[in-house]
Short mmCIF file of C-alpha atoms and ligand atoms in Angstrom, two decimals:
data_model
loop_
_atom_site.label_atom_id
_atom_site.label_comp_id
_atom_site.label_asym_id
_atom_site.label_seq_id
_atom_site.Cartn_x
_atom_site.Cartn_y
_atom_site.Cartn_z
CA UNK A 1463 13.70 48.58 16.56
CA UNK A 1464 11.11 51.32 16.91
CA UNK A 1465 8.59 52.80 13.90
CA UNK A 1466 6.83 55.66 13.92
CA UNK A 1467 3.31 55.23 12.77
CA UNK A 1468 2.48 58.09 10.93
CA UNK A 1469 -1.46 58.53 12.14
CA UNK A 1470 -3.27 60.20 15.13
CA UNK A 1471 -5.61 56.68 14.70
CA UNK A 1472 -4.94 53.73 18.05
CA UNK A 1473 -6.92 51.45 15.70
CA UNK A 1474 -4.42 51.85 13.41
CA UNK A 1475 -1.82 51.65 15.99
CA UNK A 1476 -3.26 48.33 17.37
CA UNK A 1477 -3.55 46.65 13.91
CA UNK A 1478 0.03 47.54 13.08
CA UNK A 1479 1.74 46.63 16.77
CA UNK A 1480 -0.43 42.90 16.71
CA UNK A 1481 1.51 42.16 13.42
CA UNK A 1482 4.61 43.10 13.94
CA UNK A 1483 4.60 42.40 17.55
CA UNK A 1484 6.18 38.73 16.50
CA UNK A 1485 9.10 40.80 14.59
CA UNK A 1486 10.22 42.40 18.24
CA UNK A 1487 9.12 45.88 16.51
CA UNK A 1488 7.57 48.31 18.82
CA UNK A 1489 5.57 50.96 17.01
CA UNK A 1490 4.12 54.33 18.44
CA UNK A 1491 1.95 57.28 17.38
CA UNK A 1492 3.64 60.24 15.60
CA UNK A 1493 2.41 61.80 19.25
CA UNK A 1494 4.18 59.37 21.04
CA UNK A 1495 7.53 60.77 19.36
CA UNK A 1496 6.55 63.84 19.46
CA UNK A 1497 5.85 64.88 15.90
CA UNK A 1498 2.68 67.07 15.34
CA UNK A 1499 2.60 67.34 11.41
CA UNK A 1500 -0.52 67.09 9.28
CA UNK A 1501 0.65 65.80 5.88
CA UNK A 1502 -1.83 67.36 2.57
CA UNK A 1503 -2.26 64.38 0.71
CA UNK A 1504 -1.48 66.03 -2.54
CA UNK A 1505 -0.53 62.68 -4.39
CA UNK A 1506 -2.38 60.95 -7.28
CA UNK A 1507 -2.12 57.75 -6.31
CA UNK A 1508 -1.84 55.47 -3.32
CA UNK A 1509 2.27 54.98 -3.25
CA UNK A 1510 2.44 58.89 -3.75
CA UNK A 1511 0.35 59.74 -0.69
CA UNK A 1512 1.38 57.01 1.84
CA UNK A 1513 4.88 58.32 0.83
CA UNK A 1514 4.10 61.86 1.65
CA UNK A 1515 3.17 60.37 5.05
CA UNK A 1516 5.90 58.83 6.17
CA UNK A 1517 9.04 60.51 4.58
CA UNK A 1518 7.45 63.70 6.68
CA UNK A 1519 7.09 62.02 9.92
CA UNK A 1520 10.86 60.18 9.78
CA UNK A 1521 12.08 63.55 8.81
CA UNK A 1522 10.42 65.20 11.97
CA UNK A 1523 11.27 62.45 14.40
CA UNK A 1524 14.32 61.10 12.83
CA UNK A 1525 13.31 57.37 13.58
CA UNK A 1526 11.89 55.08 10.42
CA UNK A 1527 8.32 55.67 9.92
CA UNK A 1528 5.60 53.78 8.52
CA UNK A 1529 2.13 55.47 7.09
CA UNK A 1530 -0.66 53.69 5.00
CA UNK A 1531 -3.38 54.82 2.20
CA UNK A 1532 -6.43 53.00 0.88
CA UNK A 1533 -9.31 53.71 -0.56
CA UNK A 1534 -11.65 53.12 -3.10
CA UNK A 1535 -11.57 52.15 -6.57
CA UNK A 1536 -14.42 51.69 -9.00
CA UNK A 1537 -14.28 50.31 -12.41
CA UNK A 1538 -17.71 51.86 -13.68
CA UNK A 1539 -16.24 55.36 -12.27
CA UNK A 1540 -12.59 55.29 -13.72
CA UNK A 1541 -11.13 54.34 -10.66
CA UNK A 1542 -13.00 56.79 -8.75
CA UNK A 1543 -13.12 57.63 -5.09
CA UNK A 1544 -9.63 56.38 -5.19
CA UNK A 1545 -7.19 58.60 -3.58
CA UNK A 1546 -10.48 60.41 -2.43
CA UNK A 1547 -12.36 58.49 -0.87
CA UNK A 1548 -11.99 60.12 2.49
CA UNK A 1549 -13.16 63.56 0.41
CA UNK A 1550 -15.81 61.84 -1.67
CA UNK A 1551 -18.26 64.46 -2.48
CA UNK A 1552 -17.03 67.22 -0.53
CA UNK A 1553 -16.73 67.95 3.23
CA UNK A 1554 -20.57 68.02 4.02
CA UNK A 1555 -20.70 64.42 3.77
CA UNK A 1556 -20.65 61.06 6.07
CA UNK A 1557 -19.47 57.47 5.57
CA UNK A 1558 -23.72 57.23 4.86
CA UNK A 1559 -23.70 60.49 3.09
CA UNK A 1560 -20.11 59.15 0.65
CA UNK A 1561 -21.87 55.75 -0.56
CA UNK A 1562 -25.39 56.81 -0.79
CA UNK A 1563 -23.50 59.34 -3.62
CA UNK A 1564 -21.35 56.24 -4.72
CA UNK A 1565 -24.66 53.97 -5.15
CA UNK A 1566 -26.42 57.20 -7.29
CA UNK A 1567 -23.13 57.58 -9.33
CA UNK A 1568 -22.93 54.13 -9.86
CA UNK A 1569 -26.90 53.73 -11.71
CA UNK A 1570 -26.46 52.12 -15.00
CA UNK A 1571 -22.67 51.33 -14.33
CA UNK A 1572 -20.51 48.26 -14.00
CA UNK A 1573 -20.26 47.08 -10.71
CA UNK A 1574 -16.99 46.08 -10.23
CA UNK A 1575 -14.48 47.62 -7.76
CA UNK A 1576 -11.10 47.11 -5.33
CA UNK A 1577 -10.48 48.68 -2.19
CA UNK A 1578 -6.19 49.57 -2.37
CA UNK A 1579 -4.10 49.63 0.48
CA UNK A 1580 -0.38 51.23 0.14
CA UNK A 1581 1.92 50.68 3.40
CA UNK A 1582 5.40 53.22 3.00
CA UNK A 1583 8.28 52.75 5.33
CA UNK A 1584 10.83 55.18 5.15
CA UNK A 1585 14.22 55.00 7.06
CA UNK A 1586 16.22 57.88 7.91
CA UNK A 1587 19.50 56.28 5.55
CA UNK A 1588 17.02 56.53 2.67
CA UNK A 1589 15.86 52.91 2.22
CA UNK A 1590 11.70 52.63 1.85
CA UNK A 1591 9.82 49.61 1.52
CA UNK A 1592 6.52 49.81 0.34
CA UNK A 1593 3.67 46.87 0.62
CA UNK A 1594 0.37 47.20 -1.59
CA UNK A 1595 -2.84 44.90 -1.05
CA UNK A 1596 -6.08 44.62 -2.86
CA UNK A 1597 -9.27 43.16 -2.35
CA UNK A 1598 -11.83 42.47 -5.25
CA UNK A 1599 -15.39 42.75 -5.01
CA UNK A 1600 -18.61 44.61 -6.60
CA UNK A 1601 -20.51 47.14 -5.53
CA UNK A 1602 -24.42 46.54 -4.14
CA UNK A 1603 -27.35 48.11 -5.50
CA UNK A 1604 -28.08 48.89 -1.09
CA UNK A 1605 -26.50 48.64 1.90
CA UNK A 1606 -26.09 46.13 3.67
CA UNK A 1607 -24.71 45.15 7.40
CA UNK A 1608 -23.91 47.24 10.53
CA UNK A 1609 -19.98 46.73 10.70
CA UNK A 1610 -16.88 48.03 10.08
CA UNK A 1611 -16.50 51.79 8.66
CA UNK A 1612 -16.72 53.89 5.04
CA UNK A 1613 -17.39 52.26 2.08
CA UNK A 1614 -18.06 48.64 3.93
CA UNK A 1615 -22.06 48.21 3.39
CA UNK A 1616 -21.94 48.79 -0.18
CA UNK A 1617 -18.86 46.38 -0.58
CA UNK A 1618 -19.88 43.06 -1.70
CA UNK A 1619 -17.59 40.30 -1.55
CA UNK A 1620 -19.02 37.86 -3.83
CA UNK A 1621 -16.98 34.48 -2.69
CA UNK A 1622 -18.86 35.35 0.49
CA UNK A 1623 -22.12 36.67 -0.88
CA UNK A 1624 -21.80 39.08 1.94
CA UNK A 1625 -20.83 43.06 2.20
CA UNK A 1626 -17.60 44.06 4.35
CA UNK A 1627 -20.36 45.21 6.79
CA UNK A 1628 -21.53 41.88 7.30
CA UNK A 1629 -18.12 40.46 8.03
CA UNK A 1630 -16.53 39.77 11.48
CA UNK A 1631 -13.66 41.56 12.16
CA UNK A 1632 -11.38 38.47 11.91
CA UNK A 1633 -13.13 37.72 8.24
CA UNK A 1634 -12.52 41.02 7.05
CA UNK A 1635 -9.01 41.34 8.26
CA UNK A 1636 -8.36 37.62 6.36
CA UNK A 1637 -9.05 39.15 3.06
CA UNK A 1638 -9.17 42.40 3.21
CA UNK A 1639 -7.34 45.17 1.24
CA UNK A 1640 -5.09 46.66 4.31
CA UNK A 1641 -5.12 42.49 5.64
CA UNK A 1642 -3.24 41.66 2.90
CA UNK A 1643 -1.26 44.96 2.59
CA UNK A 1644 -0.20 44.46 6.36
CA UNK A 1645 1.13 41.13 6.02
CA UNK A 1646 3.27 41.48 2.95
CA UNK A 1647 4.41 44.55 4.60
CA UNK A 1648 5.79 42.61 7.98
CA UNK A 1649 7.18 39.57 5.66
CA UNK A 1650 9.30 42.88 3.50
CA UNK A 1651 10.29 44.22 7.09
CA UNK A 1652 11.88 41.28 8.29
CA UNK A 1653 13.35 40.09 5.31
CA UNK A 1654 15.01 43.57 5.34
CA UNK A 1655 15.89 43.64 8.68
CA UNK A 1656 17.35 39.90 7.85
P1 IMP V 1481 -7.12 57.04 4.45
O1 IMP V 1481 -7.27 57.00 5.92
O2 IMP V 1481 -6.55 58.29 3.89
O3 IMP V 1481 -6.40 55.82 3.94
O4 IMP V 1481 -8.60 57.05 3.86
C1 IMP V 1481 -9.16 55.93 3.34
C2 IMP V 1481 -10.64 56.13 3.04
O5 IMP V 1481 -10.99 55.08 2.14
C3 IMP V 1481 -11.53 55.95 4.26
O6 IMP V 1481 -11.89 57.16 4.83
C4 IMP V 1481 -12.74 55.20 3.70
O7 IMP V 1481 -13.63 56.12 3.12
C5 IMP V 1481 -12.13 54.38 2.57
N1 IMP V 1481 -11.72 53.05 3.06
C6 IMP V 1481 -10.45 52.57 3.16
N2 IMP V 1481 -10.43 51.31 3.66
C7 IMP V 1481 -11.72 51.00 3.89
C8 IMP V 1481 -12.36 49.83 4.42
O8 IMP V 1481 -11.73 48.82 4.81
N3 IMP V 1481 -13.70 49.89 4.51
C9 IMP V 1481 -14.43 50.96 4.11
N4 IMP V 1481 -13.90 52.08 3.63
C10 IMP V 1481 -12.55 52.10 3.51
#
């Protein structure tokens, strides 16, 4: 079978193909099938947005596509970045710029917070499964490590005692957010595809 990764990211691509390489899934870019759409994501939460995705891309190519959303969430904020974490604090900003704000917002708060990750699949005959992972942690009073991407030096993983940014690859992927997200996603996938 062949999914349609709805993203213009190879990262993505690569992290989605390794897991479900095993399935005998081959995945591509929404390129690759030659869709071109850019997708506002309008939605409120994480299921409504990665569902945006991927409904629009398996509409344009007509082949099942897959899309994911994460972000996020703190509980001394509401919830907040959430669904906008990619937006946090307008379009000015970088990844430094986004949790510098985060770690001002944050004075005097409770330090708890989840990074979300919502994977969509949705099939031309109308079936979708949908896969959501979460990772708990708090949020540092500074950064802290050079890896990874976003939010991951102020994200402090406390049965570690170490940020995302201090994490190897393979340690983040074990227990991260979009980790976990990914693998109940391929485990729904094949039990639907029996
Ligand atoms: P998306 O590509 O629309 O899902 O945007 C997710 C945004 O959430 C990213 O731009 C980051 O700001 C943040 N984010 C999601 N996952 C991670 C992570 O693993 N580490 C750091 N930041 C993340």
């Amino acid at each position: 079978m062949k999914l349609v990764l709805a993203s213009k990211n190879p990262k993505k691509l690569a992290e989605l193909s390794t897991i479900l390489s095993g399935l005998g899934i081959e995945v591509c870019l929404q390129a690759d099938a030659g869709v071109d759409v850019e997708v506002e994501e309008t939605g409120a939460t994480f299921e409504e947005n990665s569902m945006l995705k991927a409904k629009a891309v398996m509409e344009a190519s007509g082949l099942p596509a897959v899309a994911d959303d994460s972000g996020l969430c703190c509980d001394g904020l509401n919830g907040a970045p959430g669904v906008y974490s990619a937006r946090y604090g307008g379009p000015g900003l970088d990844d430094a710029g986004r949790y510098r704000l985060l770690l001002e917002n944050l004075r005097g708060q409770t330090r708890a917070a989840k990074f979300v990750s919502v994977i969509t699949c949705c099939f031309p005959n109308g079936d979708v499964i949908t896969a959501r992972g979460e990772c708990p942690g708090t949020i540092a009073f500074a950064p802290q490590g050079s890896g990874g991407f976003g939010y991951d030096p102020v994200f402090f993983v406390p049965s570690l005692k170490k940020t995302f940014a201090q994490l190897s690859p393979e340690e983040k992927n074990a227990i991260s957010h979009r980790g976990k997200a990914l693998r109940a996603f391929a485990e729904k996938l094949e039990a639907y595809l029996g």
